[in-house]
PDB file of C-alpha atoms in Angstrom:
ATOM      1  CA  MET I   1    -147.617 293.828 232.276  1.00  0.00           C
ATOM      2  CA  GLU I   2    -145.018 296.274 233.572  1.00  0.00           C
ATOM      3  CA  LEU I   3    -142.471 294.693 235.885  1.00  0.00           C
ATOM      4  CA  ALA I   4    -141.886 297.857 237.927  1.00  0.00           C
ATOM      5  CA  ALA I   5    -145.601 298.224 238.701  1.00  0.00           C
ATOM      6  CA  GLN I   6    -146.064 294.686 240.054  1.00  0.00           C
ATOM      7  CA  THR I   7    -145.490 293.149 243.463  1.00  0.00           C
ATOM      8  CA  TRP I   8    -143.113 290.214 243.749  1.00  0.00           C
ATOM      9  CA  PRO I   9    -145.879 287.656 244.432  1.00  0.00           C
ATOM     10  CA  ASP I  10    -147.706 288.796 241.294  1.00  0.00           C
ATOM     11  CA  LEU I  11    -144.530 288.503 239.282  1.00  0.00           C
ATOM     12  CA  GLY I  12    -144.018 285.012 240.616  1.00  0.00           C
ATOM     13  CA  SER I  13    -147.312 284.054 239.040  1.00  0.00           C
ATOM     14  CA  TYR I  14    -146.094 285.384 235.707  1.00  0.00           C
ATOM     15  CA  PHE I  15    -142.807 283.522 235.833  1.00  0.00           C
ATOM     16  CA  GLU I  16    -144.629 280.279 236.592  1.00  0.00           C
ATOM     17  CA  THR I  17    -146.267 280.316 233.160  1.00  0.00           C
ATOM     18  CA  GLU I  18    -144.323 282.727 230.926  1.00  0.00           C
ATOM     19  CA  SER I  19    -140.686 283.029 229.881  1.00  0.00           C
ATOM     20  CA  LEU I  20    -140.583 286.113 227.624  1.00  0.00           C
ATOM     21  CA  ALA I  21    -139.746 289.733 228.441  1.00  0.00           C
ATOM     22  CA  LEU I  22    -139.569 292.968 226.482  1.00  0.00           C
ATOM     23  CA  VAL I  23    -136.673 295.283 227.338  1.00  0.00           C
ATOM     24  CA  PRO I  24    -137.066 298.817 225.934  1.00  0.00           C
ATOM     25  CA  VAL I  25    -133.728 300.391 224.979  1.00  0.00           C
ATOM     26  CA  GLY I  26    -133.138 303.924 223.735  1.00  0.00           C
ATOM     27  CA  SER I  27    -130.772 306.829 224.176  1.00  0.00           C
ATOM     28  CA  THR I  28    -130.534 310.342 225.575  1.00  0.00           C
ATOM     29  CA  GLU I  29    -129.020 312.411 222.799  1.00  0.00           C
ATOM     30  CA  GLN I  30    -129.578 315.350 220.499  1.00  0.00           C
ATOM     31  CA  HIS I  31    -132.332 315.068 217.921  1.00  0.00           C
ATOM     32  CA  GLY I  32    -131.964 318.447 216.296  1.00  0.00           C
ATOM     33  CA  PRO I  33    -133.369 321.782 217.462  1.00  0.00           C
ATOM     34  CA  HIS I  34    -136.979 320.571 217.363  1.00  0.00           C
ATOM     35  CA  LEU I  35    -137.063 317.236 219.206  1.00  0.00           C
ATOM     36  CA  PRO I  36    -136.277 316.318 222.843  1.00  0.00           C
ATOM     37  CA  GLU I  37    -133.125 314.448 223.799  1.00  0.00           C
ATOM     38  CA  GLY I  38    -135.322 311.664 225.108  1.00  0.00           C
ATOM     39  CA  THR I  39    -136.802 310.937 221.668  1.00  0.00           C
ATOM     40  CA  ASP I  40    -135.410 307.415 221.357  1.00  0.00           C
ATOM     41  CA  HIS I  41    -136.226 306.197 224.831  1.00  0.00           C
ATOM     42  CA  ILE I  42    -139.704 307.745 224.690  1.00  0.00           C
ATOM     43  CA  ILE I  43    -140.425 305.804 221.506  1.00  0.00           C
ATOM     44  CA  ALA I  44    -138.907 302.549 222.768  1.00  0.00           C
ATOM     45  CA  GLU I  45    -140.720 302.654 226.092  1.00  0.00           C
ATOM     46  CA  SER I  46    -144.062 303.551 224.510  1.00  0.00           C
ATOM     47  CA  LEU I  47    -143.878 300.714 222.003  1.00  0.00           C
ATOM     48  CA  ALA I  48    -142.783 298.165 224.598  1.00  0.00           C
ATOM     49  CA  ARG I  49    -145.551 299.172 226.993  1.00  0.00           C
ATOM     50  CA  ALA I  50    -148.173 299.061 224.252  1.00  0.00           C
ATOM     51  CA  ALA I  51    -147.050 295.612 223.145  1.00  0.00           C
ATOM     52  CA  ALA I  52    -146.967 294.365 226.729  1.00  0.00           C
ATOM     53  CA  THR I  53    -150.506 295.628 227.296  1.00  0.00           C
ATOM     54  CA  GLN I  54    -151.812 294.055 224.096  1.00  0.00           C
ATOM     55  CA  SER I  55    -149.985 290.735 224.409  1.00  0.00           C
ATOM     56  CA  GLY I  56    -149.789 290.259 228.169  1.00  0.00           C
ATOM     57  CA  PHE I  57    -146.018 289.776 228.133  1.00  0.00           C
ATOM     58  CA  LEU I  58    -143.682 291.393 230.646  1.00  0.00           C
ATOM     59  CA  CYS I  59    -142.100 294.806 230.047  1.00  0.00           C
ATOM     60  CA  THR I  60    -139.026 295.779 232.075  1.00  0.00           C
ATOM     61  CA  PRO I  61    -137.926 299.320 232.953  1.00  0.00           C
ATOM     62  CA  THR I  62    -136.333 301.261 230.107  1.00  0.00           C
ATOM     63  CA  VAL I  63    -132.608 301.607 229.457  1.00  0.00           C
ATOM     64  CA  ASN I  64    -132.481 305.335 228.726  1.00  0.00           C
ATOM     65  CA  VAL I  65    -128.790 305.868 227.910  1.00  0.00           C
ATOM     66  CA  GLY I  66    -127.150 303.956 225.092  1.00  0.00           C
ATOM     67  CA  VAL I  67    -124.159 304.094 222.764  1.00  0.00           C
ATOM     68  CA  SER I  68    -124.195 307.690 221.494  1.00  0.00           C
ATOM     69  CA  PRO I  69    -120.639 309.095 221.403  1.00  0.00           C
ATOM     70  CA  HIS I  70    -121.181 310.052 217.754  1.00  0.00           C
ATOM     71  CA  HIS I  71    -123.552 312.790 218.985  1.00  0.00           C
ATOM     72  CA  ARG I  72    -121.263 314.025 221.751  1.00  0.00           C
ATOM     73  CA  GLN I  73    -120.554 317.463 220.252  1.00  0.00           C
ATOM     74  CA  PHE I  74    -124.169 318.507 220.868  1.00  0.00           C
ATOM     75  CA  HIS I  75    -125.217 319.812 224.289  1.00  0.00           C
ATOM     76  CA  GLY I  76    -126.637 317.271 226.711  1.00  0.00           C
ATOM     77  CA  THR I  77    -125.939 314.071 224.807  1.00  0.00           C
ATOM     78  CA  MET I  78    -125.273 311.212 227.219  1.00  0.00           C
ATOM     79  CA  TRP I  79    -123.640 307.893 226.410  1.00  0.00           C
ATOM     80  CA  VAL I  80    -121.847 304.890 227.827  1.00  0.00           C
ATOM     81  CA  ASP I  81    -118.867 303.273 226.161  1.00  0.00           C
ATOM     82  CA  ALA I  82    -119.776 300.338 223.950  1.00  0.00           C
ATOM     83  CA  PRO I  83    -118.058 297.594 226.021  1.00  0.00           C
ATOM     84  CA  VAL I  84    -119.773 298.880 229.179  1.00  0.00           C
ATOM     85  CA  PHE I  85    -123.148 298.940 227.429  1.00  0.00           C
ATOM     86  CA  ARG I  86    -122.722 295.388 226.136  1.00  0.00           C
ATOM     87  CA  ASP I  87    -121.708 294.054 229.539  1.00  0.00           C
ATOM     88  CA  TYR I  88    -124.574 295.900 231.225  1.00  0.00           C
ATOM     89  CA  MET I  89    -127.185 294.569 228.817  1.00  0.00           C
ATOM     90  CA  GLU I  90    -125.852 291.022 229.110  1.00  0.00           C
ATOM     91  CA  SER I  91    -125.949 291.268 232.890  1.00  0.00           C
ATOM     92  CA  LEU I  92    -129.493 292.644 232.771  1.00  0.00           C
ATOM     93  CA  VAL I  93    -130.674 289.666 230.725  1.00  0.00           C
ATOM     94  CA  SER I  94    -128.824 287.259 233.016  1.00  0.00           C
ATOM     95  CA  ASN I  95    -130.784 288.783 235.885  1.00  0.00           C
ATOM     96  CA  LEU I  96    -134.011 288.010 234.054  1.00  0.00           C
ATOM     97  CA  THR I  97    -132.937 284.432 233.384  1.00  0.00           C
ATOM     98  CA  TYR I  98    -132.454 283.971 237.130  1.00  0.00           C
ATOM     99  CA  HIS I  99    -136.211 284.498 237.483  1.00  0.00           C
ATOM    100  CA  GLY I 100    -137.097 282.162 234.626  1.00  0.00           C
ATOM    101  CA  ILE I 101    -137.005 284.314 231.487  1.00  0.00           C
ATOM    102  CA  ASP I 102    -135.246 282.573 228.597  1.00  0.00           C
ATOM    103  CA  ARG I 103    -136.192 284.806 225.655  1.00  0.00           C
ATOM    104  CA  VAL I 104    -135.949 288.586 225.383  1.00  0.00           C
ATOM    105  CA  VAL I 105    -136.894 291.187 222.788  1.00  0.00           C
ATOM    106  CA  PHE I 106    -134.788 294.339 222.948  1.00  0.00           C
ATOM    107  CA  VAL I 107    -137.322 296.970 221.869  1.00  0.00           C
ATOM    108  CA  ASN I 108    -134.801 299.370 220.414  1.00  0.00           C
ATOM    109  CA  ALA I 109    -135.200 302.890 219.030  1.00  0.00           C
ATOM    110  CA  HIS I 110    -131.566 303.980 218.621  1.00  0.00           C
ATOM    111  CA  GLY I 111    -129.466 302.946 215.647  1.00  0.00           C
ATOM    112  CA  GLY I 112    -126.230 303.256 217.616  1.00  0.00           C
ATOM    113  CA  ASN I 113    -127.342 300.413 219.881  1.00  0.00           C
ATOM    114  CA  VAL I 114    -127.995 297.917 217.099  1.00  0.00           C
ATOM    115  CA  PRO I 115    -124.591 296.223 216.640  1.00  0.00           C
ATOM    116  CA  HIS I 116    -124.030 296.060 220.386  1.00  0.00           C
ATOM    117  CA  LEU I 117    -127.408 294.522 221.146  1.00  0.00           C
ATOM    118  CA  ARG I 118    -126.745 292.009 218.388  1.00  0.00           C
ATOM    119  CA  GLU I 119    -123.431 291.157 220.044  1.00  0.00           C
ATOM    120  CA  VAL I 120    -125.165 290.700 223.405  1.00  0.00           C
ATOM    121  CA  GLY I 121    -127.672 288.417 221.724  1.00  0.00           C
ATOM    122  CA  ARG I 122    -124.805 286.451 220.178  1.00  0.00           C
ATOM    123  CA  ARG I 123    -123.119 285.954 223.558  1.00  0.00           C
ATOM    124  CA  LEU I 124    -126.317 284.750 225.210  1.00  0.00           C
ATOM    125  CA  HIS I 125    -127.185 282.550 222.258  1.00  0.00           C
ATOM    126  CA  ASP I 126    -123.777 280.886 222.175  1.00  0.00           C
ATOM    127  CA  SER I 127    -123.742 280.278 225.919  1.00  0.00           C
ATOM    128  CA  GLY I 128    -127.250 278.840 225.823  1.00  0.00           C
ATOM    129  CA  GLU I 129    -128.362 281.125 228.617  1.00  0.00           C
ATOM    130  CA  ALA I 130    -131.084 282.973 226.697  1.00  0.00           C
ATOM    131  CA  TYR I 131    -132.316 283.937 223.264  1.00  0.00           C
ATOM    132  CA  ALA I 132    -132.300 287.731 222.920  1.00  0.00           C
ATOM    133  CA  ILE I 133    -133.043 289.597 219.694  1.00  0.00           C
ATOM    134  CA  GLU I 134    -132.878 293.257 218.751  1.00  0.00           C
ATOM    135  CA  TRP I 135    -136.008 294.828 217.206  1.00  0.00           C
ATOM    136  CA  MET I 136    -135.829 298.266 215.603  1.00  0.00           C
ATOM    137  CA  TRP I 137    -139.251 299.807 215.194  1.00  0.00           C
ATOM    138  CA  ASP I 138    -138.841 301.547 211.830  1.00  0.00           C
ATOM    139  CA  GLU I 139    -137.264 298.479 210.249  1.00  0.00           C
ATOM    140  CA  SER I 140    -140.470 296.560 210.958  1.00  0.00           C
ATOM    141  CA  ILE I 141    -142.567 298.923 208.797  1.00  0.00           C
ATOM    142  CA  PRO I 142    -140.282 300.235 206.005  1.00  0.00           C
ATOM    143  CA  THR I 143    -143.015 300.380 203.356  1.00  0.00           C
ATOM    144  CA  LEU I 144    -145.287 302.544 205.508  1.00  0.00           C
ATOM    145  CA  VAL I 145    -142.419 304.889 206.392  1.00  0.00           C
ATOM    146  CA  SER I 146    -141.615 305.353 202.700  1.00  0.00           C
ATOM    147  CA  GLU I 147    -145.267 305.948 201.825  1.00  0.00           C
ATOM    148  CA  LEU I 148    -145.777 308.606 204.496  1.00  0.00           C
ATOM    149  CA  PHE I 149    -142.689 310.751 203.915  1.00  0.00           C
ATOM    150  CA  GLU I 150    -141.173 312.110 200.746  1.00  0.00           C
ATOM    151  CA  GLN I 151    -137.755 312.862 202.270  1.00  0.00           C
ATOM    152  CA  ASN I 152    -137.046 310.465 205.099  1.00  0.00           C
ATOM    153  CA  GLY I 153    -133.990 310.575 207.308  1.00  0.00           C
ATOM    154  CA  PRO I 154    -132.394 308.332 209.917  1.00  0.00           C
ATOM    155  CA  HIS I 155    -132.084 310.923 212.674  1.00  0.00           C
ATOM    156  CA  GLY I 156    -134.331 313.816 213.672  1.00  0.00           C
ATOM    157  CA  GLY I 157    -136.248 313.344 210.437  1.00  0.00           C
ATOM    158  CA  PRO I 158    -139.971 312.999 209.783  1.00  0.00           C
ATOM    159  CA  LYS I 159    -140.523 309.495 211.159  1.00  0.00           C
ATOM    160  CA  GLU I 160    -139.108 310.309 214.599  1.00  0.00           C
ATOM    161  CA  THR I 161    -140.737 313.729 214.550  1.00  0.00           C
ATOM    162  CA  ALA I 162    -144.150 312.271 213.778  1.00  0.00           C
ATOM    163  CA  MET I 163    -143.774 309.625 216.480  1.00  0.00           C
ATOM    164  CA  ILE I 164    -142.986 312.219 219.144  1.00  0.00           C
ATOM    165  CA  GLN I 165    -145.791 314.460 217.904  1.00  0.00           C
ATOM    166  CA  HIS I 166    -148.100 311.529 218.584  1.00  0.00           C
ATOM    167  CA  LEU I 167    -146.561 310.353 221.862  1.00  0.00           C
ATOM    168  CA  ALA I 168    -145.458 313.612 223.501  1.00  0.00           C
ATOM    169  CA  GLY I 169    -146.550 316.488 221.288  1.00  0.00           C
ATOM    170  CA  GLU I 170    -145.875 319.063 223.982  1.00  0.00           C
ATOM    171  CA  LEU I 171    -142.141 318.321 223.675  1.00  0.00           C
ATOM    172  CA  VAL I 172    -141.968 319.057 219.939  1.00  0.00           C
ATOM    173  CA  ARG I 173    -140.852 322.560 218.875  1.00  0.00           C
ATOM    174  CA  GLU I 174    -142.892 322.796 215.689  1.00  0.00           C
ATOM    175  CA  ASP I 175    -141.880 326.432 215.255  1.00  0.00           C
ATOM    176  CA  ARG I 176    -138.337 325.162 214.608  1.00  0.00           C
ATOM    177  CA  PHE I 177    -139.161 322.777 211.758  1.00  0.00           C
ATOM    178  CA  GLU I 178    -137.858 325.191 209.141  1.00  0.00           C
ATOM    179  CA  GLU I 179    -134.687 325.778 211.154  1.00  0.00           C
ATOM    180  CA  ALA I 180    -134.187 322.038 211.512  1.00  0.00           C
ATOM    181  CA  TYR I 181    -134.592 321.541 207.770  1.00  0.00           C
ATOM    182  CA  GLU I 182    -132.375 324.431 206.679  1.00  0.00           C
ATOM    183  CA  GLY I 183    -129.531 323.506 209.043  1.00  0.00           C
ATOM    184  CA  GLY I 184    -129.808 319.776 208.474  1.00  0.00           C
ATOM    185  CA  THR I 185    -128.776 317.418 205.716  1.00  0.00           C
ATOM    186  CA  ARG I 186    -130.766 315.552 203.104  1.00  0.00           C
ATOM    187  CA  PHE I 187    -130.417 311.808 203.182  1.00  0.00           C
ATOM    188  CA  PRO I 188    -128.683 309.937 201.709  1.00  0.00           C
ATOM    189  CA  SER I 189    -125.763 312.262 201.046  1.00  0.00           C
ATOM    190  CA  ASP I 190    -122.927 311.767 198.568  1.00  0.00           C
ATOM    191  CA  ASP I 191    -120.450 313.240 201.052  1.00  0.00           C
ATOM    192  CA  THR I 192    -120.334 310.299 203.461  1.00  0.00           C
ATOM    193  CA  HIS I 193    -118.142 307.902 201.483  1.00  0.00           C
ATOM    194  CA  GLN I 194    -114.944 308.081 199.467  1.00  0.00           C
ATOM    195  CA  ASN I 195    -113.903 305.301 197.093  1.00  0.00           C
ATOM    196  CA  GLY I 196    -115.985 302.805 198.996  1.00  0.00           C
ATOM    197  CA  ALA I 197    -114.820 303.897 202.446  1.00  0.00           C
ATOM    198  CA  ARG I 198    -117.074 305.469 205.052  1.00  0.00           C
ATOM    199  CA  THR I 199    -115.315 308.734 205.867  1.00  0.00           C
ATOM    200  CA  PHE I 200    -117.104 309.995 208.982  1.00  0.00           C
ATOM    201  CA  TYR I 201    -117.413 309.040 212.623  1.00  0.00           C
ATOM    202  CA  ASP I 202    -119.581 311.755 214.170  1.00  0.00           C
ATOM    203  CA  CYS I 203    -122.991 313.109 213.291  1.00  0.00           C
ATOM    204  CA  VAL I 204    -121.697 316.677 213.254  1.00  0.00           C
ATOM    205  CA  ASP I 205    -119.368 315.739 210.386  1.00  0.00           C
ATOM    206  CA  ASN I 206    -122.420 315.600 208.116  1.00  0.00           C
ATOM    207  CA  SER I 207    -125.041 317.810 209.761  1.00  0.00           C
ATOM    208  CA  GLU I 208    -124.358 321.046 211.608  1.00  0.00           C
ATOM    209  CA  ASN I 209    -127.573 320.806 213.647  1.00  0.00           C
ATOM    210  CA  GLY I 210    -127.752 317.006 213.910  1.00  0.00           C
ATOM    211  CA  VAL I 211    -130.747 316.532 211.599  1.00  0.00           C
ATOM    212  CA  PHE I 212    -131.096 314.246 208.586  1.00  0.00           C
ATOM    213  CA  GLY I 213    -134.270 314.400 206.511  1.00  0.00           C
ATOM    214  CA  ASP I 214    -137.243 316.715 206.099  1.00  0.00           C
ATOM    215  CA  GLN I 215    -139.524 316.818 209.112  1.00  0.00           C
ATOM    216  CA  ARG I 216    -141.817 319.505 207.681  1.00  0.00           C
ATOM    217  CA  ASP I 217    -144.432 316.979 206.542  1.00  0.00           C
ATOM    218  CA  ALA I 218    -144.534 315.159 209.867  1.00  0.00           C
ATOM    219  CA  THR I 219    -147.848 315.136 211.754  1.00  0.00           C
ATOM    220  CA  ALA I 220    -149.224 313.507 214.881  1.00  0.00           C
ATOM    221  CA  GLU I 221    -151.692 311.617 212.688  1.00  0.00           C
ATOM    222  CA  LYS I 222    -148.839 310.055 210.706  1.00  0.00           C
ATOM    223  CA  GLY I 223    -147.102 309.281 213.976  1.00  0.00           C
ATOM    224  CA  GLU I 224    -150.172 307.424 215.180  1.00  0.00           C
ATOM    225  CA  GLN I 225    -150.160 305.336 211.996  1.00  0.00           C
ATOM    226  CA  LEU I 226    -146.498 304.490 212.535  1.00  0.00           C
ATOM    227  CA  PHE I 227    -147.030 303.657 216.176  1.00  0.00           C
ATOM    228  CA  GLU I 228    -150.001 301.377 215.629  1.00  0.00           C
ATOM    229  CA  ALA I 229    -148.316 299.538 212.744  1.00  0.00           C
ATOM    230  CA  ALA I 230    -145.046 299.058 214.641  1.00  0.00           C
ATOM    231  CA  SER I 231    -146.882 297.944 217.787  1.00  0.00           C
ATOM    232  CA  GLU I 232    -148.689 295.301 215.779  1.00  0.00           C
ATOM    233  CA  GLN I 233    -145.405 294.055 214.333  1.00  0.00           C
ATOM    234  CA  LEU I 234    -143.875 293.864 217.803  1.00  0.00           C
ATOM    235  CA  CYS I 235    -146.818 291.916 219.187  1.00  0.00           C
ATOM    236  CA  GLU I 236    -146.596 289.459 216.306  1.00  0.00           C
ATOM    237  CA  LEU I 237    -142.869 289.033 216.925  1.00  0.00           C
ATOM    238  CA  CYS I 238    -143.474 288.311 220.611  1.00  0.00           C
ATOM    239  CA  ARG I 239    -146.163 285.766 219.853  1.00  0.00           C
ATOM    240  CA  TRP I 240    -143.917 284.042 217.332  1.00  0.00           C
ATOM    241  CA  LEU I 241    -140.990 283.959 219.736  1.00  0.00           C
ATOM    242  CA  ASN I 242    -143.160 282.669 222.559  1.00  0.00           C
ATOM    243  CA  GLU I 243    -144.254 279.718 220.425  1.00  0.00           C
ATOM    244  CA  GLN I 244    -140.718 278.544 219.642  1.00  0.00           C
ATOM    245  CA  ARG I 245    -139.104 275.694 221.524  1.00  0.00           C
ATOM    246  CA  PHE I 246    -136.093 277.000 223.412  1.00  0.00           C
ATOM    247  CA  GLU I 247    -134.053 274.052 222.146  1.00  0.00           C
ATOM    248  CA  ASP I 248    -134.590 275.312 218.613  1.00  0.00           C
ATOM    249  CA  LEU I 249    -133.423 278.839 219.476  1.00  0.00           C
ATOM    250  CA  VAL I 250    -130.046 278.185 221.065  1.00  0.00           C
ATOM    251  CA  ALA I 251    -126.800 277.379 219.241  1.00  0.00           C
ATOM    252  CA  LYS I 252    -126.734 274.082 217.377  1.00  0.00           C
ATOM    253  CA  PRO I 253    -124.083 271.454 218.219  1.00  0.00           C
ATOM    254  CA  HIS I 254    -120.971 271.085 216.094  1.00  0.00           C
ATOM    255  CA  VAL I 255    -121.542 269.053 212.943  1.00  0.00           C
TER     256      VAL I 255
END
């Protein structure tokens, strides 16, 4: 069920019996010369909608701009500062709790959002207002990702390329795959750390075109496999979370 497509009386019926919501969260940022800037929010929204359709749980509108200042050197990248993002996401969940939601799954597709969504979840958990957890799609199916691609990469690589080929193939510039590979960086790289210290802050420090990994073996068929497997994992997570007693999810009392 998509919140934005329902009337308020219909939503009232949902809140009478259910207390879980999916909140898709992505970014609007560069993904190399071959993928659209909306890659992350397209993936997040598609997965959240699919899971909501399959499970019957509520899906909110998508948060399309996340924490992406590390991609700022590339044209068109949008971002909000981390403290603003955290406060916004906490306020968004508090809005849902007003209507009766007490557990939330952040359906996330942008690595830069992860620590901040975890912090939001921590705040809500400690206050007892809600139980909100961050779910990153590729981390739910690591074995499949490794099996499908010889040279994976965390950004603009084959897994994201294949997903967008499946979800919005018309937005993929397949004629630029070779350019993306030649101007990108293999992953992992030995140039990112020095004596145990992480030595970079921005993506452009390690990749001149913003790409990590080899997208040349990505296909829409592989993207469909990824999407179906991740959707199944998300549905299972929602069902598990729905079955938990809220008292068991919130912070425990001091010993």
